[in-house]
XYZ file of C-alpha atoms in Angstrom:
529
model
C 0.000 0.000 0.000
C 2.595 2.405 1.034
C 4.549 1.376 -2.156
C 1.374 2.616 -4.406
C 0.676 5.984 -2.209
C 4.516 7.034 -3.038
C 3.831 6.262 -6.791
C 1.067 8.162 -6.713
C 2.936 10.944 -5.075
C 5.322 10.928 -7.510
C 2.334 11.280 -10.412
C 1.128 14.674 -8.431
C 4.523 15.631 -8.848
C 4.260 18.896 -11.503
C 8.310 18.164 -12.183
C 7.603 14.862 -13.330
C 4.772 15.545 -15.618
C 6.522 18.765 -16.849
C 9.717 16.197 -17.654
C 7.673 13.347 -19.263
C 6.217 16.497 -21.762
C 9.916 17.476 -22.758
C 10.379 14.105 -23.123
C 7.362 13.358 -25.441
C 7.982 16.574 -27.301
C 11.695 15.818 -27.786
C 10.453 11.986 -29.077
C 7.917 13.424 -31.480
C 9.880 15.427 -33.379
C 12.736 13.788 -33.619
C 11.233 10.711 -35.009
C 8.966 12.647 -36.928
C 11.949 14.439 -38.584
C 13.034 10.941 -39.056
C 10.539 9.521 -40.906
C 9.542 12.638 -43.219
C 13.290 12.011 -44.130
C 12.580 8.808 -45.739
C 9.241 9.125 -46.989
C 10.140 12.187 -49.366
C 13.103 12.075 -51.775
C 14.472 15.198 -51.800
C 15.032 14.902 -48.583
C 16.668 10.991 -49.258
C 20.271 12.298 -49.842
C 20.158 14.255 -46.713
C 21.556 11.260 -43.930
C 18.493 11.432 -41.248
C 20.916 12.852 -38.287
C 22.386 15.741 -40.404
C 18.433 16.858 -40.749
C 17.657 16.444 -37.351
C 20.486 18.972 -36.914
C 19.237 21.362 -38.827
C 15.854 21.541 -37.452
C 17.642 21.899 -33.904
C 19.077 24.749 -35.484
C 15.415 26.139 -36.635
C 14.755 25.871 -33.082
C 17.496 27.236 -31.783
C 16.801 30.201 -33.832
C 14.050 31.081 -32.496
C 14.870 30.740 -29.133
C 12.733 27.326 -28.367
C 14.763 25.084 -25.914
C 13.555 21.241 -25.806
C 15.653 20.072 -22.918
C 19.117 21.094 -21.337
C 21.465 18.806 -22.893
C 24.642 18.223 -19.826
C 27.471 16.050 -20.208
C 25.859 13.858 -17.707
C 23.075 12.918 -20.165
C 25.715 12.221 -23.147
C 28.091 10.111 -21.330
C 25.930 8.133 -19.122
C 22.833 8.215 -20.964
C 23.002 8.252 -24.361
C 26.943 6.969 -25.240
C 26.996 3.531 -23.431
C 23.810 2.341 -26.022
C 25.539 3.712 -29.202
C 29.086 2.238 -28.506
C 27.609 -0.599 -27.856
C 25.255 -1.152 -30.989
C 28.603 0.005 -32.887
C 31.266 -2.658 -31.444
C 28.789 -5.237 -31.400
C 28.068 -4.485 -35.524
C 31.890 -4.583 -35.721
C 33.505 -7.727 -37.816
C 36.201 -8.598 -34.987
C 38.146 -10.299 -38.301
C 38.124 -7.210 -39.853
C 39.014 -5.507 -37.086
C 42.328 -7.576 -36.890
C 43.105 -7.353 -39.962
C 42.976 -3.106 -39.932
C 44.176 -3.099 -36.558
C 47.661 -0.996 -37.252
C 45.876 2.120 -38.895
C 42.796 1.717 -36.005
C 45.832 1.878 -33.041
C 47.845 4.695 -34.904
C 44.633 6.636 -36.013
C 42.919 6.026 -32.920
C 46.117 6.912 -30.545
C 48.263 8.773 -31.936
C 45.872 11.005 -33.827
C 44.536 12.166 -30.793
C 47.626 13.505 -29.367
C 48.903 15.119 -32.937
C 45.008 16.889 -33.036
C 45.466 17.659 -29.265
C 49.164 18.805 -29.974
C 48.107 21.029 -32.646
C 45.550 22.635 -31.276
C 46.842 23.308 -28.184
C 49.898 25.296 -30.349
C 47.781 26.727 -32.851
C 45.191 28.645 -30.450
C 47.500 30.243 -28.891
C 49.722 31.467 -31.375
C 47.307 32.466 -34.127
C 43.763 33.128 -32.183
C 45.520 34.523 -28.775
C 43.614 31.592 -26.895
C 44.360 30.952 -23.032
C 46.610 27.765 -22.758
C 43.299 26.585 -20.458
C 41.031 26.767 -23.417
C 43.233 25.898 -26.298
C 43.754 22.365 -23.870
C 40.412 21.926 -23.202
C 39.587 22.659 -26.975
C 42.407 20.478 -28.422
C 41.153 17.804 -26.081
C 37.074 17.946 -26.831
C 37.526 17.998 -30.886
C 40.230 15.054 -30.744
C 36.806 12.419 -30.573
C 35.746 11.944 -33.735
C 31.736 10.880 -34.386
C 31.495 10.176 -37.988
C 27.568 8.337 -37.136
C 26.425 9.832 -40.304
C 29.303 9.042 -42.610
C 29.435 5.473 -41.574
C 25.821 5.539 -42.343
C 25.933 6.846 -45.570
C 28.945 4.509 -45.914
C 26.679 1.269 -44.936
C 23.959 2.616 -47.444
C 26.241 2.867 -50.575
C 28.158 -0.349 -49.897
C 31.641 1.116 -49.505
C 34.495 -0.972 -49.453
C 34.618 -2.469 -46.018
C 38.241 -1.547 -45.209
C 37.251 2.449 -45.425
C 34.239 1.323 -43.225
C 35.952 -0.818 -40.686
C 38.929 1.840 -40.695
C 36.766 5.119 -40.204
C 34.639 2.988 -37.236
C 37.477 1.405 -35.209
C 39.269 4.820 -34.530
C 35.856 6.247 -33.831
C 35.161 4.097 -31.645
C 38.406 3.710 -29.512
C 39.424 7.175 -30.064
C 36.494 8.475 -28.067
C 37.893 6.545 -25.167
C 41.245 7.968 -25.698
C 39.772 11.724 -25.957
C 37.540 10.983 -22.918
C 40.814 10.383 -21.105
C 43.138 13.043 -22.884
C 40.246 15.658 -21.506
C 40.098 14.254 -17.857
C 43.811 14.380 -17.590
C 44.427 17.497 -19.287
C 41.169 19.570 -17.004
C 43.640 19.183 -14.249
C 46.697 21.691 -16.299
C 43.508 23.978 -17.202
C 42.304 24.314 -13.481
C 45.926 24.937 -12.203
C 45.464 21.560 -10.441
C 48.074 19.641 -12.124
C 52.042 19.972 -13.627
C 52.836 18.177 -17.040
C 54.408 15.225 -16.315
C 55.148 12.882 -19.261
C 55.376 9.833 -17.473
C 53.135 10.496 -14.696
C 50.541 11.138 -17.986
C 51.472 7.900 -19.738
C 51.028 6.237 -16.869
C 47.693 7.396 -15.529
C 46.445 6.894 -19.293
C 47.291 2.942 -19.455
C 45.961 2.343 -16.100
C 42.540 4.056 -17.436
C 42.774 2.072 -20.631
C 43.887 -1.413 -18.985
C 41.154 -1.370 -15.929
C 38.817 -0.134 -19.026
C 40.001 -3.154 -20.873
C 39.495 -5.678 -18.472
C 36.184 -4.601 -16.990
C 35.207 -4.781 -20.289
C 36.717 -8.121 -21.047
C 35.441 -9.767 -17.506
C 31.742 -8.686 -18.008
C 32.059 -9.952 -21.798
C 33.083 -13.498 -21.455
C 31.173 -13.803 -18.694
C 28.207 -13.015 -20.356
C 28.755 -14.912 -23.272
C 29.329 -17.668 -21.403
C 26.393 -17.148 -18.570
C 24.112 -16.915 -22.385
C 25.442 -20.778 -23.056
C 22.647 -22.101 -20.203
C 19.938 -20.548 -21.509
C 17.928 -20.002 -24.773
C 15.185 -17.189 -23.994
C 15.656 -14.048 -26.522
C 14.117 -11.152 -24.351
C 16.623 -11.934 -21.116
C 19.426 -11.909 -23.495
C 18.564 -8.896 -25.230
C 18.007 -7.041 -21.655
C 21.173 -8.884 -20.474
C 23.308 -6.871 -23.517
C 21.430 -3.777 -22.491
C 22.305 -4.003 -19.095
C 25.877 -4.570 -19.859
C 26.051 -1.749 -21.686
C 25.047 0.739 -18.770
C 26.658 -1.866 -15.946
C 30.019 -1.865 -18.130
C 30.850 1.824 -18.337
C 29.288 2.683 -14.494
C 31.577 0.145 -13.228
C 34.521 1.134 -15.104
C 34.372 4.347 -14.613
C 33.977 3.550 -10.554
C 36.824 1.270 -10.382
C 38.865 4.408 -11.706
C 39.431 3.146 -15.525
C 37.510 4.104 -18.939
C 34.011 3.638 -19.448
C 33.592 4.177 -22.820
C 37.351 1.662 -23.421
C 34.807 -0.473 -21.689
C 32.112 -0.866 -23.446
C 33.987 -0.714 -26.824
C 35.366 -4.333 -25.279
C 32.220 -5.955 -23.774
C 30.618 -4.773 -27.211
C 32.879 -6.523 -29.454
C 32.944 -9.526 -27.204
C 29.444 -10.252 -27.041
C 28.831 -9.294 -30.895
C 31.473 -11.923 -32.401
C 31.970 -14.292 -30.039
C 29.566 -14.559 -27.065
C 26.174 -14.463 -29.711
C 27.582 -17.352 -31.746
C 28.602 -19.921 -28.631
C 25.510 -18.317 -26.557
C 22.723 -17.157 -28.933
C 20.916 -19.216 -31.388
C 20.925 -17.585 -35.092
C 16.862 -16.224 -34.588
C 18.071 -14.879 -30.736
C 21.137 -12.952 -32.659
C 18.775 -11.545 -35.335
C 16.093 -10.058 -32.402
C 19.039 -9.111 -30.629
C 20.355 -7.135 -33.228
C 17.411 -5.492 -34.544
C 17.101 -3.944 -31.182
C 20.508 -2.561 -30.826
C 19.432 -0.915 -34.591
C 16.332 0.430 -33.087
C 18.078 1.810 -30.160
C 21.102 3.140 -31.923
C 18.253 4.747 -34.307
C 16.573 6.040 -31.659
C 19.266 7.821 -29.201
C 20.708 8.879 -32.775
C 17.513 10.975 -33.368
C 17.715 12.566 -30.074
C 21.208 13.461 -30.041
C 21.424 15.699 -33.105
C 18.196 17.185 -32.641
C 19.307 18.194 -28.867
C 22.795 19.086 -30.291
C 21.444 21.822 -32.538
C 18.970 22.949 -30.069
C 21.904 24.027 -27.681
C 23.325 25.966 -30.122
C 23.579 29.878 -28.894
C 24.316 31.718 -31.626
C 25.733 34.614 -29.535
C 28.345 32.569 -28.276
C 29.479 31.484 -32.268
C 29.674 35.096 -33.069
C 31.433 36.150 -30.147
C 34.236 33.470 -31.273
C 33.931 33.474 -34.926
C 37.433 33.989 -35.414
C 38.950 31.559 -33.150
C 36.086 28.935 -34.576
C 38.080 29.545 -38.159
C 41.116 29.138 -36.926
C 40.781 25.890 -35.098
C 38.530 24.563 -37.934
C 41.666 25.135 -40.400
C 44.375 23.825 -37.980
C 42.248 20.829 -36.568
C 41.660 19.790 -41.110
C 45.874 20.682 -41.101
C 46.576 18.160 -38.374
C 43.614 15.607 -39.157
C 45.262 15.969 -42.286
C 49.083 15.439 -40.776
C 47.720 12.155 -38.782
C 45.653 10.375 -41.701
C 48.953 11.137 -44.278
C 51.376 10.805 -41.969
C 49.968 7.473 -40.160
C 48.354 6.444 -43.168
C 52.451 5.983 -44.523
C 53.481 4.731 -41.549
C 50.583 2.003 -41.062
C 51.380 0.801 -45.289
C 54.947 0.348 -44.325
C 54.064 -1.773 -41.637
C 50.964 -3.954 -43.045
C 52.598 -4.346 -46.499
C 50.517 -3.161 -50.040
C 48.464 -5.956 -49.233
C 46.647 -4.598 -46.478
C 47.586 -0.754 -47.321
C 45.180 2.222 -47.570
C 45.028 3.862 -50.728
C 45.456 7.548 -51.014
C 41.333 8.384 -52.161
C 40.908 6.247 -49.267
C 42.625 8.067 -46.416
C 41.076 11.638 -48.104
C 37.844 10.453 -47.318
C 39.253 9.197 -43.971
C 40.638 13.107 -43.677
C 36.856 14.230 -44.262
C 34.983 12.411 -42.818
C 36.304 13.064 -39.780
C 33.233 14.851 -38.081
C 32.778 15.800 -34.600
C 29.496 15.446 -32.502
C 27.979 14.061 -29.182
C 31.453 13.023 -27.210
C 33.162 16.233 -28.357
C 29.851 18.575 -27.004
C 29.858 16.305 -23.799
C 33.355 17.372 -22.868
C 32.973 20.802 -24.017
C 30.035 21.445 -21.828
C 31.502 19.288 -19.120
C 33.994 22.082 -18.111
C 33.809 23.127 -14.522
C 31.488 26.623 -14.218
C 34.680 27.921 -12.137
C 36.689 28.233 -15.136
C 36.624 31.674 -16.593
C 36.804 30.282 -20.723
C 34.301 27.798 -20.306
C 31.967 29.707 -22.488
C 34.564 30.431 -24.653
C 35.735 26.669 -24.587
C 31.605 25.740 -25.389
C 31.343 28.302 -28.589
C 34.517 27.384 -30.039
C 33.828 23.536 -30.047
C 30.035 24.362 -31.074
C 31.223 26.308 -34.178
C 33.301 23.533 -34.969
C 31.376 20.648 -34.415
C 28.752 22.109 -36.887
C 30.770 22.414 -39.348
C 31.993 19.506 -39.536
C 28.759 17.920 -39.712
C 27.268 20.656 -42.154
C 29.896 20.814 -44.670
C 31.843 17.710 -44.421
C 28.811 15.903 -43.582
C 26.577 16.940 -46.397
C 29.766 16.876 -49.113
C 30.973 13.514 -48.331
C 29.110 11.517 -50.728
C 29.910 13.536 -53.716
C 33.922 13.543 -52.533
C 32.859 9.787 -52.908
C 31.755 9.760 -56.148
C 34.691 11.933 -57.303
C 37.628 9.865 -55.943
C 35.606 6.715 -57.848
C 35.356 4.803 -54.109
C 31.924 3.820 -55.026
C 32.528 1.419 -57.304
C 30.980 -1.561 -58.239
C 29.849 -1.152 -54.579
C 26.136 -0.438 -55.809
C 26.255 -2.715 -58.055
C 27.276 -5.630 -55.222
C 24.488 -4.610 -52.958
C 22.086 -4.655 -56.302
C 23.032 -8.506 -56.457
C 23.183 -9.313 -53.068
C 19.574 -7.788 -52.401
C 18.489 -9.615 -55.462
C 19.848 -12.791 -54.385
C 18.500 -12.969 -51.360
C 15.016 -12.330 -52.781
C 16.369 -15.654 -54.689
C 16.787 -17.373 -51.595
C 13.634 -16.324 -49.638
C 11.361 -16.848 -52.789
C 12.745 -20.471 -53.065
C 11.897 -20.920 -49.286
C 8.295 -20.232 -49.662
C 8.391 -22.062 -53.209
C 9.173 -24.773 -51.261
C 6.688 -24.104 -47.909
C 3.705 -24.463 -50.735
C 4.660 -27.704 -52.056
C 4.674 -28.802 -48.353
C 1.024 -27.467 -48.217
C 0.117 -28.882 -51.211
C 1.404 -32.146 -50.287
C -0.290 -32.334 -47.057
C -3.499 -30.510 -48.425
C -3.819 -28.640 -45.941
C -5.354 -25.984 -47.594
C -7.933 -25.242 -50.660
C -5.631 -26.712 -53.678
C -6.864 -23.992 -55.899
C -5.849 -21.370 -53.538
C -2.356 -22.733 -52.883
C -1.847 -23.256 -56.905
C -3.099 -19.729 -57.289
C -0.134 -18.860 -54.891
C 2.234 -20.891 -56.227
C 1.738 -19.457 -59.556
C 2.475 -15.690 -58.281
C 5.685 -16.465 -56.517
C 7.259 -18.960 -59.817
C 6.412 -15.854 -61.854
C 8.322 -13.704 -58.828
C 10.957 -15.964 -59.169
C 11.510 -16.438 -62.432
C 11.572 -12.283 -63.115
C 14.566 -12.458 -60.329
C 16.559 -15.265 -61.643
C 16.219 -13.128 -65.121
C 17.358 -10.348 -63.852
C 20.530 -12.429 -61.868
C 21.570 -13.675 -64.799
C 21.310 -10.270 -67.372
C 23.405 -8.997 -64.199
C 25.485 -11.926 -64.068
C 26.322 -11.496 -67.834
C 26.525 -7.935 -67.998
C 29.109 -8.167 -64.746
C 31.287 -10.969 -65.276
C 33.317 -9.930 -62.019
C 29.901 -10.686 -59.981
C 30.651 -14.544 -60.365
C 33.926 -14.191 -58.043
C 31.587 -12.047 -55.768
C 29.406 -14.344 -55.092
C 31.436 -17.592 -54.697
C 33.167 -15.364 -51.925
C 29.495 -14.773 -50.414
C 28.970 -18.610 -50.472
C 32.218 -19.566 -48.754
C 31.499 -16.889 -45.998
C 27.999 -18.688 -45.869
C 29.359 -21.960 -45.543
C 31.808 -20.800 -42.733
C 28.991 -19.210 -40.888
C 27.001 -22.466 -40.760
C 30.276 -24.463 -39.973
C 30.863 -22.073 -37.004
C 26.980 -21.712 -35.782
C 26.566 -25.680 -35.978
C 29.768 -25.624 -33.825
C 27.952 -23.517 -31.299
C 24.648 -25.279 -31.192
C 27.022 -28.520 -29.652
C 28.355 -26.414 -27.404
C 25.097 -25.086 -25.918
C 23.667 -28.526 -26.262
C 26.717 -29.708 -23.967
C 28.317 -32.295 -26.266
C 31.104 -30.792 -27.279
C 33.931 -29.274 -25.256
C 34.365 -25.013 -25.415
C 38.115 -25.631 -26.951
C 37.472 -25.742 -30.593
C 41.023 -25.120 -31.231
C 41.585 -28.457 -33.400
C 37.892 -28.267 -34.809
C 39.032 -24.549 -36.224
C 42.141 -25.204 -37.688
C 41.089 -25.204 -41.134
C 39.246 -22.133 -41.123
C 41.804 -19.072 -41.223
C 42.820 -21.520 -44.775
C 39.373 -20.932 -45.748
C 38.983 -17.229 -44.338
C 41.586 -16.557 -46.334
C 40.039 -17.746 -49.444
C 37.100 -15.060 -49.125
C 39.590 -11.645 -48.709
């Protein structure tokens, strides 16, 4: 009883109801923004969080503030979910096999961008040291959600993909902990000291690591006992949060954190824990939810926008927007080089490549959490906010909205379009087939009215036989398709080697060391690159 008088309480609360209005008002128009996006197609070229942007702008404009966006609701809130969805949608093989650029980009880019910064405020824009740190530090995270997007949608090679989201995704953890050291040298708190610095920033990233790690394998192995989809889907959502508040607790980084428990779960814990149907819900909803914190952000982003504030540092805003594109520039080059030297011109990034690397570089939700994270005592802070602000937009407004023509320029697309043409077509093939073969069942078993069923059957062999047509023109047309697809089928064949594999394991007949069970398959892996 007690229990239902203090909900009720809390109902007759004015703050609450006032909150759950921002809230609703916030939802509806940024998933309204959302869908227009899609339905009409002018608006189809325009990636869905670059116009949710804008409209915060419209708002902003005019003055109408949705919700006070603090640091507190980026980097507890809304960052654990989309690192997550990211790392788990991240090809671990991949991964390896770009690791060298990822590690240089995602390391030692920060401190060049940092580095230059720091320099360049001061000596061309007459910045404080404490803001051109705290600047340097906030725009070294870089959030390229809608390039990888657009990337995703036009089928770009996956090496620029898996390239441009690594060192997104580990560089925000590296910038997260660049900033908290370096706050302490704006405050006055703190002397430089190299190894001191070096120090404190492997004991975030290792106690980041294995937090991350721990709460991974555990999971993935905890997942093994059970088969019920909506506990394992909470269970990944829980670790999300759970990872990156206990990380950041036990003194190391949260968003390091994630990135590891993400990547865990994603390619190894859901093949020996999840079924292939519990992966596919599980999935879906990490889409949803990235899609849905996504259309928050950017609307919130551009609705924080004060306009007086841009003014006020329009010149400083140009000058760290030309010296951060001169030392993104420096680090993608630069460690672009170094990284081919290393991997060999198997493995090496071409130059169109690392230009769109260079560009696509955008800055968004880490790089405004940090910015707006600075401690009110500080005297720049504003300063600090409008600076990052001016750059952050645009980045997202101009490199954003030019990166698919750079693109098409450089010639990156490719027979890229013309892949995802045949692979949408063939799996059309496949699932046509499927229920091809679902009505001969039926009509075998009779378990319907026969005229009905041949009526049916009838529709989907003339579906069929207008896709198989149109395989084949393609198929003819594109001779290079052929080696295409035979890659597909090995990486199909692999897939149902590795998830038959699992489905012993779960079923407890087969030990978890599938050491000599695997040897074969880097061989075959191999095949597919």
């Amino acid at each position: 009883m007690s229990l239902l008088l203090a909900v009720e309480s809390m109902l007759e609360d004015p703050s609450i109801e006032a909150h759950l209005r921002q809230f609703c008002l916030v939802l509806s128009v940024s998933l309204g923004v959302a869908t227009l996006s899609r339905m009409f197609s002018v608006l189809r070229n325009i990636p869905y969080t670059l116009l949710l942007l804008l409209v915060g702008l419209g708002l902003a404009l005019v003055d109408v503030r949705l919700v006070n966006l603090s640091p507190q609701l980026i980097l507890f809130i809304f960052l654990p979910p989309l690192l997550f969805e990211a790392a788990w949608n991240l090809n671990w093989k991949s991964l390896k096999q770009y690791a060298v650029p990822v590690v240089l980009y995602a390391v030692f880019g920060v401190v060049i961008c940092v580095g230059s910064l720091v320099w360049g405020l001061q000596a061309f824009a007459g910045a404080s040291l404490a803001t051109a740190l705290l600047v340097g530090a906030s725009l070294s995270a870089t959030d390229p959600v809608s390039v990888v997007a657009l990337f995703r949608e036009l089928g770009v090679d996956k090496k620029l993909t898996t390239v441009m989201e690594g060192e997104s995704l580990f560089n925000d953890g590296v910038a997260v902990v660049a900033f908290n050291l370096l706050l302490g040298l704006a405050l006055g708190l703190e002397q430089l000291d190299a190894a001191v610095t070096v120090a404190r920033f492997l004991v975030f990233v290792g106690v980041g690591i294995s937090i991350g790690g721990l709460i991974g394998f555990g999971l993935s192995f905890l997942t093994q006992r059970f088969d019920i989809p909506l506990v394992e889907q909470s269970l990944t959502l829980v670790s999300a949060y759970g990872t990156y508040l206990v990380a950041e607790e036990l003194g190391g980084s949260g968003v390091i954190a994630v990135v590891t428990t993400g990547l865990i779960l994603g390619n190894f814990g859901s093949r020996i824990g999840m079924n292939p149907r519990t992966r596919l819900v599980v999935s879906e909803f990490w889409e949803f939810v990235s899609f849905f914190i996504n259309s928050i952000v950017f609307l919130l982003i551009g609705d924080q926008v004060e306009f007086a504030g841009l003014l006020a540092n329009l010149d400083k805003i140009f000058v760290a927007i030309v010296i951060m594109l001169v030392a993104r520039a420096i680090s993608i080059y630069g460690l672009g080089a170094l990284s081919n030297a290393i991997t060999g011109p198997n493995m090496d990034l071409p130059l169109a490549g690392q230009t769109v690397l260079w560009w696509g570089g955008l800055r968004g939700s880490v790089s405004v959490a940090l910015a707006l994270s600075v401690p009110a005592i500080l005297g720049d802070r504003q300063e600090v906010i409008g600076i990052v602000f001016g750059v952050m937009l645009f980045t997202l407004l101009v490199q954003g909205l030019t990166t698919k023509p750079l693109l098409e320029a450089l010639n990156l697309l490719g027979d890229q379009p013309l892949r995802v043409e045949y692979q949408q077509m063939s799996a059309q093939r496949v699932a046509l087939t499927r229920v091809l073969q679902r009505i001969e069942e039926i009509q075998d078993n009779q378990e319907f009215d026969l005229e009905f069923v041949a009526y049916q059957r009838a529709l989907v062999e003339g579906q069929l036989k207008a896709v198989k047509e149109k395989l084949a023109k393609l198929e003819s047309q594109h001779p290079e398709l052929q080696r295409y697809a035979s890659n597909q089928l090995r990486e199909e064949l692999l897939a149902i080697e590795s998830d038959t594999y699992a489905e012993f394991i779960r079923a407890g007949q087969l030990k978890q060391d599938l050491a000599p069970l695997l040897e074969g398959l880097p061989d075959r892996v191999a095949e597919t690159a």
